[in-house]
Amino acid sequence: MDYQQKLAEKLTILNERGNGVLIRMNYIKKVRGNGQFYRTCGDPKLRPSILTDKAMEPAVKYINKKFPNVDYRGNSVCMDAAIAGALPFDHVYELLNTIDACQCFFNISINFDFTKNYLDLIITYTSVIIMLSRIDDKKALVGMYNCSHEMTNGSSDPSYPRLAQMFIEYEHPWKKLTEEFGPHTRSVTAALLSLNMVYPRRNLPAEQWRSAQLLSLLSAPAAMLDPACCDTMACEYLSMEVMERWIIIGFLLCHSSLNTHAPSQDLWKMALRSGLYLTLTRDELLNIHKVTEDLFDIRYGKRIADIKECREYVIANSGAIHRERRHFLRGALKELTKVLEDEPGLLGPKALFVFMALSFSRDEVLWLTRHSENMPKNKSPEDFVDNQMAELLFYMEKLRGLMTKYSHVLQRYHVQYLAQFDALVLNDTMQNMYVCPEEESVLMSSFVSTLSALSIKQVENKEEFDFRALRLDWLRLQAYTSVIKAPLPIKDYTDMAKVMNLIQFHTRMVDSVEELLQETSELSILCFYHRVFEKMFCQSSEELAMKRYLMAFPATCAHFSHCGHPLCPEETEAIEKKSLRVCVTFLEQIAKQTSSVVLEICAEQCNLNDQLLPKNSAETISAARHRKLKKPVPKKGEVQKEKPGAESLRKDRIVTTNLDKMHLILTELCTSYSLCSEFVVFDHIIVPTEFLLSHLETRVSETIVRMANYNQTTQEIARPSDLLASVRAYTTSLHTLSSYINIDVTRLVKSILLQQTQPLDSQGAQTVTTLYTNWYLESLLRQASNSLIVHCPIMHCFVNQSTENEPGFRAEEYSDISELQALAELIGPYGLKFLTENLMWHITSQVSELKKLVIENMDVLVQMRNNFDKPEEMANLKRRLSENVLKRMTIIGVILSFRAMAQKGVKDVRSCPHCPYLMGPIESLRDFIPHEADIKVRLTVFELASAAGLTCDIDPALVSAIANMYSDNTSADEEFKLSCLLLVYIAVSLPTLAMDPNSFYSREHGGHNNNIHCLAIAINQLAAAMFTVQKKKPEQQLKEFLLMASSTLLQLGQNVERVDSKNRDSICLLLHMIVEESPFLSQDMLESCFPYVLLRNAYREVFKTFIITMG
């Protein structure tokens, strides 16, 4: 008969179902009541609009008033089956009555699983009833559901009468529950009193834990390898909160024993002194003293004094007691972690210590969590604040990680233990039994055979173990042997129970370590106390000693995925969003703190590096030159400037600098990343170091841009060499980060610097490429176009003109070889491409204007082209030209000259330190591609060479820019004609330059003071690009240009009055420069149309007036 009751199966199923119903009830309450958690991360649309609709208020009031007898006719209602399908607890009454009828024996230290499941069922059932009473509008919801069901199906829901009656009966839940559990007092009390062997021993102050050296593996070195065993194995890591919930709620339901039984009173008072609140589910709490006082006020007036005394004790002492426990556990877990990390083989015999440590720690974390949210008013509020919580959570995660990492060690140890010890002891125990019925004998024989069949080879072959059937059979056996008339009463065979309890723990070490870790250390409830959780993080992050443990907070978010239940899938999405938000917030804060410290160290190192730059050595050099002079005595109060390196001289190591403090903080923060390389929150893999890299990437990019010191209003910017020195100092400091934490700093630096070569970085912010492009265009080149700045070919830079409108910066400090090499280092080929595109835009703007001028003067230019050898006609035609084109051509030349200098900087950088072995093949490819090859192929090669900083016969960027100017309706012949006439226009305009006093050739600069020497590169590059786009050979047109230019310049020399030929010699040199610059013209061509003797005389004239100075 006892076998047919299936008590074990029913307890298991109803407990699992009850937990789901309880979570479902909590979800209904939060959504319908618009609770705090779902208000912050849930969907507001989940709350039925019918409950907030003003038009439905009469219907809702009608249902509440007439409930449960609701006439649905004339009332429009909606359907909500959430509550109607959530109460399967008719089976609970039947099971509790069956257990009472069987007069089952309960003892937590003997039939642990049977007693635990029995008490859990009672608490779960009570919690569901209490949660049901806390749901707003429950009558309206169920009434609406039933009305909808009747309107849809023509009849009421079959479960509605029972559910409605239950709502009425449990209007005052505690009163009804105490009446309901009156008949079960004997069984409940017996089960609770068995906790007297466990709960008082667990509920001890930290002083006694410390004196007993609890959880210490080093207290008895000789016994370190002995297996940790006891008669109450599972009770050792049983949650204190669970036991207190059993005791408080159990004696609330069955309170009669409190007046008649002293041990019951003592156990009850001890539990009442443990705290103010108990958890029903999630963040739903039970104010134990208030509820107990309200319930006992009428029946047991003399117990009220005990309740008040316990509450006062809790308010005065519990905070300090739990604070000391947490302090002890921090040290105990740290020692345990260090020992097990050093000797992971001890996890086998000492696994119980780990689960005890985790369980004790979780109890303290959860106690502080629920009391911090509802802090009592007392004189010591600091007892309910823990700024060292990070350390406790950190070592909990460490121990969990060790158990997971070395699960094979646990398996190997316990498989041998089960096969070579437990199986033999169990067999001996069976042999010593006087009576063993058939059913029990079959179960126990299967236990022995299962354990005996285990071997170490199964572990080595990585076979999967599954002992769930064995553990369920042991629960069945406990149920069979716990009834009053059992043939094999378990209370008479306690040795067998102790052996089986030990075997059960050992089997769990083999196949369900993860499940046991969840049972003893899972902190998913923190998801519903996110304010407290975030407050703990903030408090810990303010302590320097706690920074190394901060990673425990985001790692704890991995627990949150375990708080769901299949009966309530709707809340999964909200919990997932909340978990990820909290986790990311923590990781962002840690990364922000770490990156701030890293950047502060980089800034300090950058300042130190700046002191060693050549620009800061002037004072030292000056002092060295005048060393023979008597050193002047410093004026009173004047502080002598310290030399670089003085910060490293210390007389006392105790005196710490700011850099020392920053390195200490960085060490602490980086240590936290050692907890785990990655963890999973729901289905998301979280890599903490990626958050740090992301923060560093953003912050360093912002810092680099900030160090450029670009002021758009005043057009000020840092010299490229200064910025490069700062960037190198930063990257050098960043590389030291890899000695603190295992991250790829090289990848980080490459990503940052590569982004700076683009117009915008990954955040959409401007980069140094954009800043320097804007500055060179708006400041340097704009003033060079107005001849305030002169291009100096001799020194390969731009220099300032000595004028009244002199710019506010020295052009050579931004455009000499070293500066442009530094610019090339900063912006690279990609940045040069962006710079080139902007330069080409300005060039195409000038070309468009030149075309307009050519079109405007087309008739005159055609005649001049045909009559260039007729001086009189040329003079007359020249007067009819509307505007001089050379100003715009000079602007184009200045731009192209700057681009050529920038390209050379790229070439110098690429050839020497970066990729010298790559430059050779590119040069060979450029040099040896035949001129007869297809122009597209040649342009592709030239584009590669140009990106490497090499000069090409035809500029591919200029070709592309000019090609983009043409539309589909553009006539190729017309464009070719315009290009030829443009060269004519330039050639016939050259003599006009002689009238400009600034056209004088300066030997010091190697060019003309009005930058007309830049016409050489402009004419050659522009002609080559235009004729290439038009698929013509530029040689013939340039020869024609040379012929016309020579003719016009020779005509200039025939002017007797020499009014128009003041700087004729300087202009003649320009013709020579055009030929030297051109890959399509030669000196022979020039000499055929312009006598060399004139060039020689011109050079002699411009050089003889040059005064040479020395020193």
Coordinates of N, CA and C in Angstrom, one line a residue, residues 841-991:
W841 N 40.0 69.1 -55.1 CA 38.7 69.8 -55.2 C 39.0 71.3 -55.5
H842 N 40.0 71.8 -54.8 CA 40.4 73.2 -55.0 C 41.0 73.4 -56.4
I843 N 41.7 72.4 -56.9 CA 42.3 72.5 -58.2 C 41.2 72.5 -59.3
T844 N 40.2 71.6 -59.1 CA 39.1 71.5 -60.1 C 38.3 72.8 -60.1
S845 N 38.2 73.4 -58.9 CA 37.5 74.7 -58.9 C 38.2 75.7 -59.7
Q846 N 39.5 75.8 -59.7 CA 40.3 76.7 -60.5 C 40.3 76.3 -62.0
V847 N 40.3 75.0 -62.2 CA 40.2 74.6 -63.6 C 38.9 75.0 -64.3
S848 N 37.8 74.9 -63.5 CA 36.5 75.3 -64.0 C 36.5 76.8 -64.4
E849 N 37.1 77.6 -63.5 CA 37.2 79.1 -63.8 C 38.1 79.3 -65.0
L850 N 39.2 78.5 -65.2 CA 40.1 78.7 -66.3 C 39.3 78.3 -67.6
K851 N 38.5 77.3 -67.6 CA 37.7 77.0 -68.8 C 36.8 78.1 -69.2
K852 N 36.2 78.7 -68.2 CA 35.3 79.8 -68.5 C 36.1 81.0 -69.2
L853 N 37.3 81.2 -68.7 CA 38.1 82.3 -69.3 C 38.5 81.9 -70.7
V854 N 38.8 80.6 -70.9 CA 39.1 80.2 -72.3 C 38.0 80.3 -73.2
I855 N 36.8 79.9 -72.8 CA 35.6 80.0 -73.6 C 35.3 81.5 -73.9
E856 N 35.5 82.4 -72.9 CA 35.2 83.8 -73.1 C 36.2 84.4 -74.1
N857 N 37.4 83.9 -74.2 CA 38.4 84.5 -75.1 C 38.8 83.5 -76.2
M858 N 37.9 82.7 -76.6 CA 38.2 81.6 -77.5 C 38.6 82.1 -78.9
D859 N 37.9 83.1 -79.4 CA 38.2 83.6 -80.7 C 39.6 84.2 -80.8
V860 N 39.9 85.0 -79.7 CA 41.2 85.7 -79.7 C 42.3 84.6 -79.6
L861 N 42.1 83.6 -78.8 CA 43.1 82.6 -78.6 C 43.4 81.8 -79.8
V862 N 42.3 81.5 -80.6 CA 42.4 80.8 -81.9 C 43.3 81.6 -82.8
Q863 N 43.1 82.9 -82.9 CA 43.9 83.7 -83.8 C 45.3 83.8 -83.3
M864 N 45.5 83.9 -82.0 CA 46.9 83.9 -81.4 C 47.6 82.6 -81.7
R865 N 46.9 81.5 -81.6 CA 47.5 80.2 -81.9 C 48.0 80.1 -83.3
N866 N 47.3 80.8 -84.2 CA 47.6 80.7 -85.6 C 48.6 81.8 -86.0
N867 N 48.8 82.8 -85.2 CA 49.7 83.9 -85.6 C 50.7 84.2 -84.5
F868 N 51.2 83.2 -83.8 CA 52.1 83.4 -82.7 C 53.5 84.0 -83.2
D869 N 53.8 83.8 -84.5 CA 55.1 84.2 -85.0 C 55.0 85.6 -85.6
K870 N 53.9 86.3 -85.4 CA 53.7 87.7 -85.9 C 53.6 88.6 -84.7
P871 N 54.7 89.3 -84.3 CA 54.7 90.1 -83.1 C 53.6 91.2 -83.1
E872 N 53.4 91.9 -84.3 CA 52.5 93.0 -84.2 C 51.1 92.5 -84.0
E873 N 50.7 91.5 -84.7 CA 49.3 90.9 -84.5 C 49.2 90.4 -83.1
M874 N 50.2 89.7 -82.6 CA 50.2 89.2 -81.2 C 50.0 90.3 -80.2
A875 N 50.6 91.4 -80.4 CA 50.5 92.5 -79.4 C 49.1 93.0 -79.5
N876 N 48.5 93.2 -80.7 CA 47.1 93.7 -80.7 C 46.1 92.7 -80.1
L877 N 46.3 91.4 -80.4 CA 45.4 90.4 -79.9 C 45.5 90.2 -78.4
K878 N 46.7 90.4 -77.9 CA 47.0 90.3 -76.5 C 46.2 91.3 -75.7
R879 N 46.0 92.5 -76.2 CA 45.3 93.5 -75.5 C 43.8 93.2 -75.4
R880 N 43.3 92.3 -76.3 CA 41.9 91.9 -76.3 C 41.6 90.8 -75.2
L881 N 42.6 90.2 -74.6 CA 42.4 89.2 -73.6 C 41.8 89.8 -72.4
S882 N 40.8 89.2 -71.8 CA 40.0 89.8 -70.7 C 40.7 89.7 -69.4
E883 N 41.4 88.6 -69.1 CA 42.0 88.4 -67.7 C 43.2 87.5 -67.8
N884 N 44.1 87.7 -66.9 CA 45.3 86.9 -66.8 C 45.0 85.6 -66.1
V885 N 45.4 84.5 -66.8 CA 45.1 83.2 -66.2 C 46.2 82.7 -65.3
L886 N 47.3 83.4 -65.3 CA 48.5 82.9 -64.5 C 48.2 82.9 -63.0
K887 N 47.4 83.8 -62.5 CA 47.1 83.8 -61.1 C 46.5 82.5 -60.6
R888 N 45.5 82.0 -61.4 CA 44.9 80.8 -61.0 C 45.8 79.6 -61.3
M889 N 46.6 79.7 -62.3 CA 47.5 78.6 -62.5 C 48.6 78.5 -61.4
T890 N 49.0 79.7 -60.9 CA 49.9 79.7 -59.8 C 49.3 79.1 -58.6
I891 N 48.0 79.3 -58.3 CA 47.4 78.7 -57.2 C 47.4 77.2 -57.3
I892 N 47.1 76.7 -58.6 CA 47.2 75.3 -58.8 C 48.6 74.7 -58.6
G893 N 49.6 75.5 -59.0 CA 51.0 75.1 -58.8 C 51.4 75.0 -57.4
V894 N 50.9 76.0 -56.6 CA 51.2 76.0 -55.2 C 50.7 74.7 -54.5
I895 N 49.4 74.4 -54.9 CA 48.8 73.2 -54.3 C 49.5 72.0 -54.7
L896 N 49.9 71.9 -56.0 CA 50.5 70.7 -56.4 C 52.0 70.6 -55.9
S897 N 52.6 71.7 -55.6 CA 53.9 71.7 -55.0 C 53.8 71.2 -53.6
F898 N 52.8 71.6 -52.8 CA 52.6 71.1 -51.5 C 52.3 69.6 -51.5
R899 N 51.5 69.2 -52.4 CA 51.2 67.8 -52.5 C 52.5 67.0 -52.8
A900 N 53.3 67.5 -53.7 CA 54.5 66.8 -54.0 C 55.4 66.7 -52.8
M901 N 55.5 67.7 -52.0 CA 56.3 67.7 -50.7 C 55.7 66.7 -49.7
A902 N 54.4 66.6 -49.6 CA 53.7 65.7 -48.7 C 54.0 64.3 -49.2
Q903 N 53.9 64.1 -50.5 CA 54.2 62.7 -51.0 C 55.6 62.3 -50.7
K904 N 56.5 63.2 -50.9 CA 57.9 62.9 -50.6 C 58.1 62.5 -49.1
G905 N 57.3 63.2 -48.2 CA 57.4 62.8 -46.8 C 56.9 61.4 -46.6
V906 N 55.8 61.0 -47.3 CA 55.3 59.6 -47.2 C 56.4 58.6 -47.8
K907 N 57.0 59.0 -48.9 CA 58.1 58.1 -49.4 C 59.2 57.9 -48.4
D908 N 59.7 59.0 -47.8 CA 60.8 58.9 -46.9 C 60.4 58.0 -45.7
V909 N 59.2 58.2 -45.2 CA 58.8 57.4 -44.1 C 58.7 55.9 -44.4
R910 N 58.1 55.6 -45.6 CA 57.9 54.2 -46.0 C 59.2 53.6 -46.4
S911 N 60.1 54.4 -47.0 CA 61.4 53.8 -47.5 C 62.3 53.4 -46.3
C912 N 62.3 54.1 -45.2 CA 63.3 53.8 -44.2 C 62.7 53.0 -43.1
P913 N 61.9 53.5 -42.2 CA 61.5 52.7 -41.0 C 60.5 51.7 -41.2
H914 N 59.6 51.8 -42.2 CA 58.4 51.0 -42.2 C 58.5 49.8 -43.2
C915 N 58.6 50.1 -44.4 CA 58.6 48.9 -45.4 C 59.5 49.2 -46.5
P916 N 60.8 49.2 -46.2 CA 61.8 49.5 -47.3 C 61.8 48.4 -48.4
Y917 N 61.5 47.2 -48.0 CA 61.6 46.1 -49.0 C 60.4 46.1 -49.9
L918 N 59.3 46.8 -49.6 CA 58.2 46.9 -50.4 C 58.3 48.1 -51.4
M919 N 59.1 49.1 -51.1 CA 59.2 50.3 -51.9 C 60.0 49.9 -53.2
G920 N 61.0 49.1 -53.1 CA 61.8 48.7 -54.3 C 60.9 48.1 -55.4
P921 N 60.1 47.1 -55.2 CA 59.3 46.5 -56.2 C 58.3 47.5 -56.8
I922 N 57.7 48.4 -55.9 CA 56.8 49.4 -56.4 C 57.5 50.4 -57.4
E923 N 58.7 50.8 -57.0 CA 59.5 51.7 -57.9 C 59.8 51.0 -59.2
S924 N 60.2 49.8 -59.2 CA 60.5 49.0 -60.4 C 59.2 48.9 -61.3
L925 N 58.1 48.6 -60.7 CA 56.9 48.5 -61.4 C 56.5 49.8 -62.1
R926 N 56.7 50.9 -61.4 CA 56.4 52.3 -62.0 C 57.4 52.6 -63.1
D927 N 58.7 52.3 -62.9 CA 59.7 52.6 -63.9 C 59.6 51.8 -65.2
F928 N 59.3 50.5 -65.1 CA 59.4 49.6 -66.2 C 58.1 49.4 -66.9
I929 N 57.0 50.0 -66.5 CA 55.8 49.8 -67.3 C 55.9 50.6 -68.6
P930 N 55.7 49.9 -69.7 CA 55.9 50.6 -71.0 C 54.9 51.7 -71.3
H931 N 55.4 52.7 -72.0 CA 54.5 53.8 -72.3 C 53.4 53.4 -73.3
E932 N 53.7 52.3 -74.0 CA 52.6 51.8 -75.0 C 51.5 51.1 -74.3
A933 N 51.7 50.8 -73.0 CA 50.7 50.0 -72.3 C 49.4 50.8 -72.2
D934 N 48.3 50.0 -72.0 CA 46.9 50.6 -71.9 C 47.0 51.7 -70.8
I935 N 46.3 52.8 -71.0 CA 46.4 53.9 -70.1 C 45.8 53.5 -68.7
K936 N 44.7 52.7 -68.8 CA 44.1 52.3 -67.5 C 45.1 51.5 -66.6
V937 N 45.8 50.6 -67.3 CA 46.8 49.8 -66.6 C 47.9 50.7 -66.0
R938 N 48.3 51.7 -66.8 CA 49.4 52.6 -66.3 C 48.8 53.4 -65.1
L939 N 47.6 53.9 -65.2 CA 47.0 54.7 -64.1 C 46.9 53.9 -62.9
T940 N 46.6 52.6 -63.0 CA 46.5 51.7 -61.8 C 47.8 51.6 -61.1
V941 N 48.9 51.4 -61.9 CA 50.3 51.3 -61.4 C 50.6 52.6 -60.8
F942 N 50.3 53.8 -61.4 CA 50.6 55.1 -60.9 C 49.9 55.4 -59.6
E943 N 48.7 54.8 -59.5 CA 47.9 55.0 -58.3 C 48.6 54.3 -57.1
L944 N 49.1 53.1 -57.4 CA 49.8 52.4 -56.3 C 51.1 53.1 -56.0
A945 N 51.8 53.6 -57.0 CA 53.1 54.3 -56.7 C 52.8 55.6 -56.0
S946 N 51.7 56.3 -56.3 CA 51.4 57.6 -55.7 C 51.0 57.3 -54.2
A947 N 50.3 56.3 -53.9 CA 50.0 56.0 -52.5 C 51.3 55.7 -51.7
A948 N 52.3 55.2 -52.4 CA 53.6 54.9 -51.7 C 54.4 56.2 -51.6
G949 N 54.0 57.3 -52.2 CA 54.7 58.6 -52.1 C 55.6 58.8 -53.3
L950 N 55.5 58.0 -54.3 CA 56.4 58.1 -55.5 C 55.8 59.1 -56.5
T951 N 56.6 59.9 -57.2 CA 56.1 60.8 -58.2 C 55.9 60.0 -59.5
C952 N 54.9 60.4 -60.3 CA 54.6 59.7 -61.5 C 54.5 60.7 -62.7
D953 N 54.7 60.2 -63.9 CA 54.6 61.1 -65.1 C 53.2 61.7 -65.2
I954 N 52.2 60.9 -64.9 CA 50.8 61.4 -64.9 C 50.2 61.2 -63.5
D955 N 49.7 62.3 -62.9 CA 49.1 62.2 -61.6 C 47.8 61.5 -61.6
P956 N 47.6 60.3 -61.1 CA 46.3 59.6 -61.1 C 45.2 60.3 -60.4
A957 N 45.5 61.0 -59.3 CA 44.5 61.7 -58.5 C 44.0 62.9 -59.3
L958 N 44.9 63.6 -60.0 CA 44.4 64.7 -60.8 C 43.6 64.3 -62.0
V959 N 44.0 63.1 -62.6 CA 43.3 62.6 -63.7 C 41.9 62.2 -63.3
S960 N 41.8 61.6 -62.1 CA 40.4 61.2 -61.6 C 39.6 62.4 -61.4
A961 N 40.2 63.5 -60.8 CA 39.5 64.7 -60.4 C 38.9 65.4 -61.7
I962 N 39.8 65.5 -62.7 CA 39.4 66.1 -64.0 C 38.3 65.3 -64.7
A963 N 38.5 64.0 -64.7 CA 37.5 63.1 -65.3 C 36.1 63.3 -64.7
N964 N 36.1 63.5 -63.4 CA 34.8 63.6 -62.7 C 34.1 65.0 -63.1
M965 N 34.9 65.9 -63.6 CA 34.3 67.2 -64.0 C 33.5 67.0 -65.3
Y966 N 33.8 66.0 -66.1 CA 33.1 65.8 -67.3 C 31.7 65.1 -67.1
S967 N 30.7 65.6 -67.9 CA 29.4 64.9 -67.8 C 29.3 64.1 -69.1
D968 N 28.1 63.4 -69.2 CA 27.9 62.5 -70.3 C 27.7 63.3 -71.6
N969 N 27.3 64.5 -71.4 CA 27.0 65.4 -72.6 C 28.3 66.1 -73.1
T970 N 29.4 65.9 -72.4 CA 30.6 66.6 -72.8 C 31.2 66.1 -74.1
S971 N 31.6 67.0 -74.9 CA 32.2 66.6 -76.2 C 33.7 66.5 -76.0
A972 N 34.2 65.3 -76.4 CA 35.7 65.1 -76.2 C 36.5 66.1 -77.1
D973 N 36.0 66.3 -78.3 CA 36.7 67.2 -79.2 C 36.7 68.6 -78.7
E974 N 35.6 69.0 -78.1 CA 35.5 70.4 -77.6 C 36.4 70.5 -76.4
E975 N 36.4 69.5 -75.5 CA 37.3 69.6 -74.4 C 38.8 69.6 -74.8
F976 N 39.1 68.9 -75.8 CA 40.5 68.9 -76.3 C 40.9 70.2 -76.8
K977 N 40.0 70.9 -77.5 CA 40.2 72.2 -78.0 C 40.4 73.2 -76.9
L978 N 39.6 73.1 -75.8 CA 39.7 74.0 -74.7 C 41.0 73.8 -74.0
S979 N 41.5 72.5 -73.9 CA 42.8 72.3 -73.2 C 43.9 72.9 -74.0
C980 N 43.9 72.7 -75.3 CA 44.9 73.3 -76.2 C 45.0 74.8 -76.1
L981 N 43.8 75.4 -76.1 CA 43.7 76.9 -76.0 C 44.1 77.4 -74.6
L982 N 43.9 76.5 -73.6 CA 44.3 76.9 -72.3 C 45.9 77.1 -72.2
L983 N 46.5 76.1 -72.9 CA 48.0 76.2 -72.9 C 48.4 77.4 -73.7
V984 N 47.7 77.7 -74.8 CA 48.0 78.9 -75.6 C 47.8 80.2 -74.7
Y985 N 46.7 80.2 -73.9 CA 46.4 81.3 -73.0 C 47.6 81.5 -72.0
I986 N 48.1 80.4 -71.5 CA 49.2 80.5 -70.5 C 50.4 80.9 -71.2
A987 N 50.7 80.4 -72.3 CA 52.0 80.7 -73.0 C 52.1 82.2 -73.4
V988 N 51.0 82.8 -73.9 CA 51.0 84.1 -74.3 C 50.9 85.1 -73.1
S989 N 50.5 84.6 -71.9 CA 50.4 85.4 -70.8 C 51.7 85.5 -70.0
L990 N 52.7 84.6 -70.3 CA 53.9 84.6 -69.5 C 54.7 86.0 -69.5
P991 N 54.8 86.7 -70.6 CA 55.5 88.0 -70.6 C 54.9 89.0 -69.6

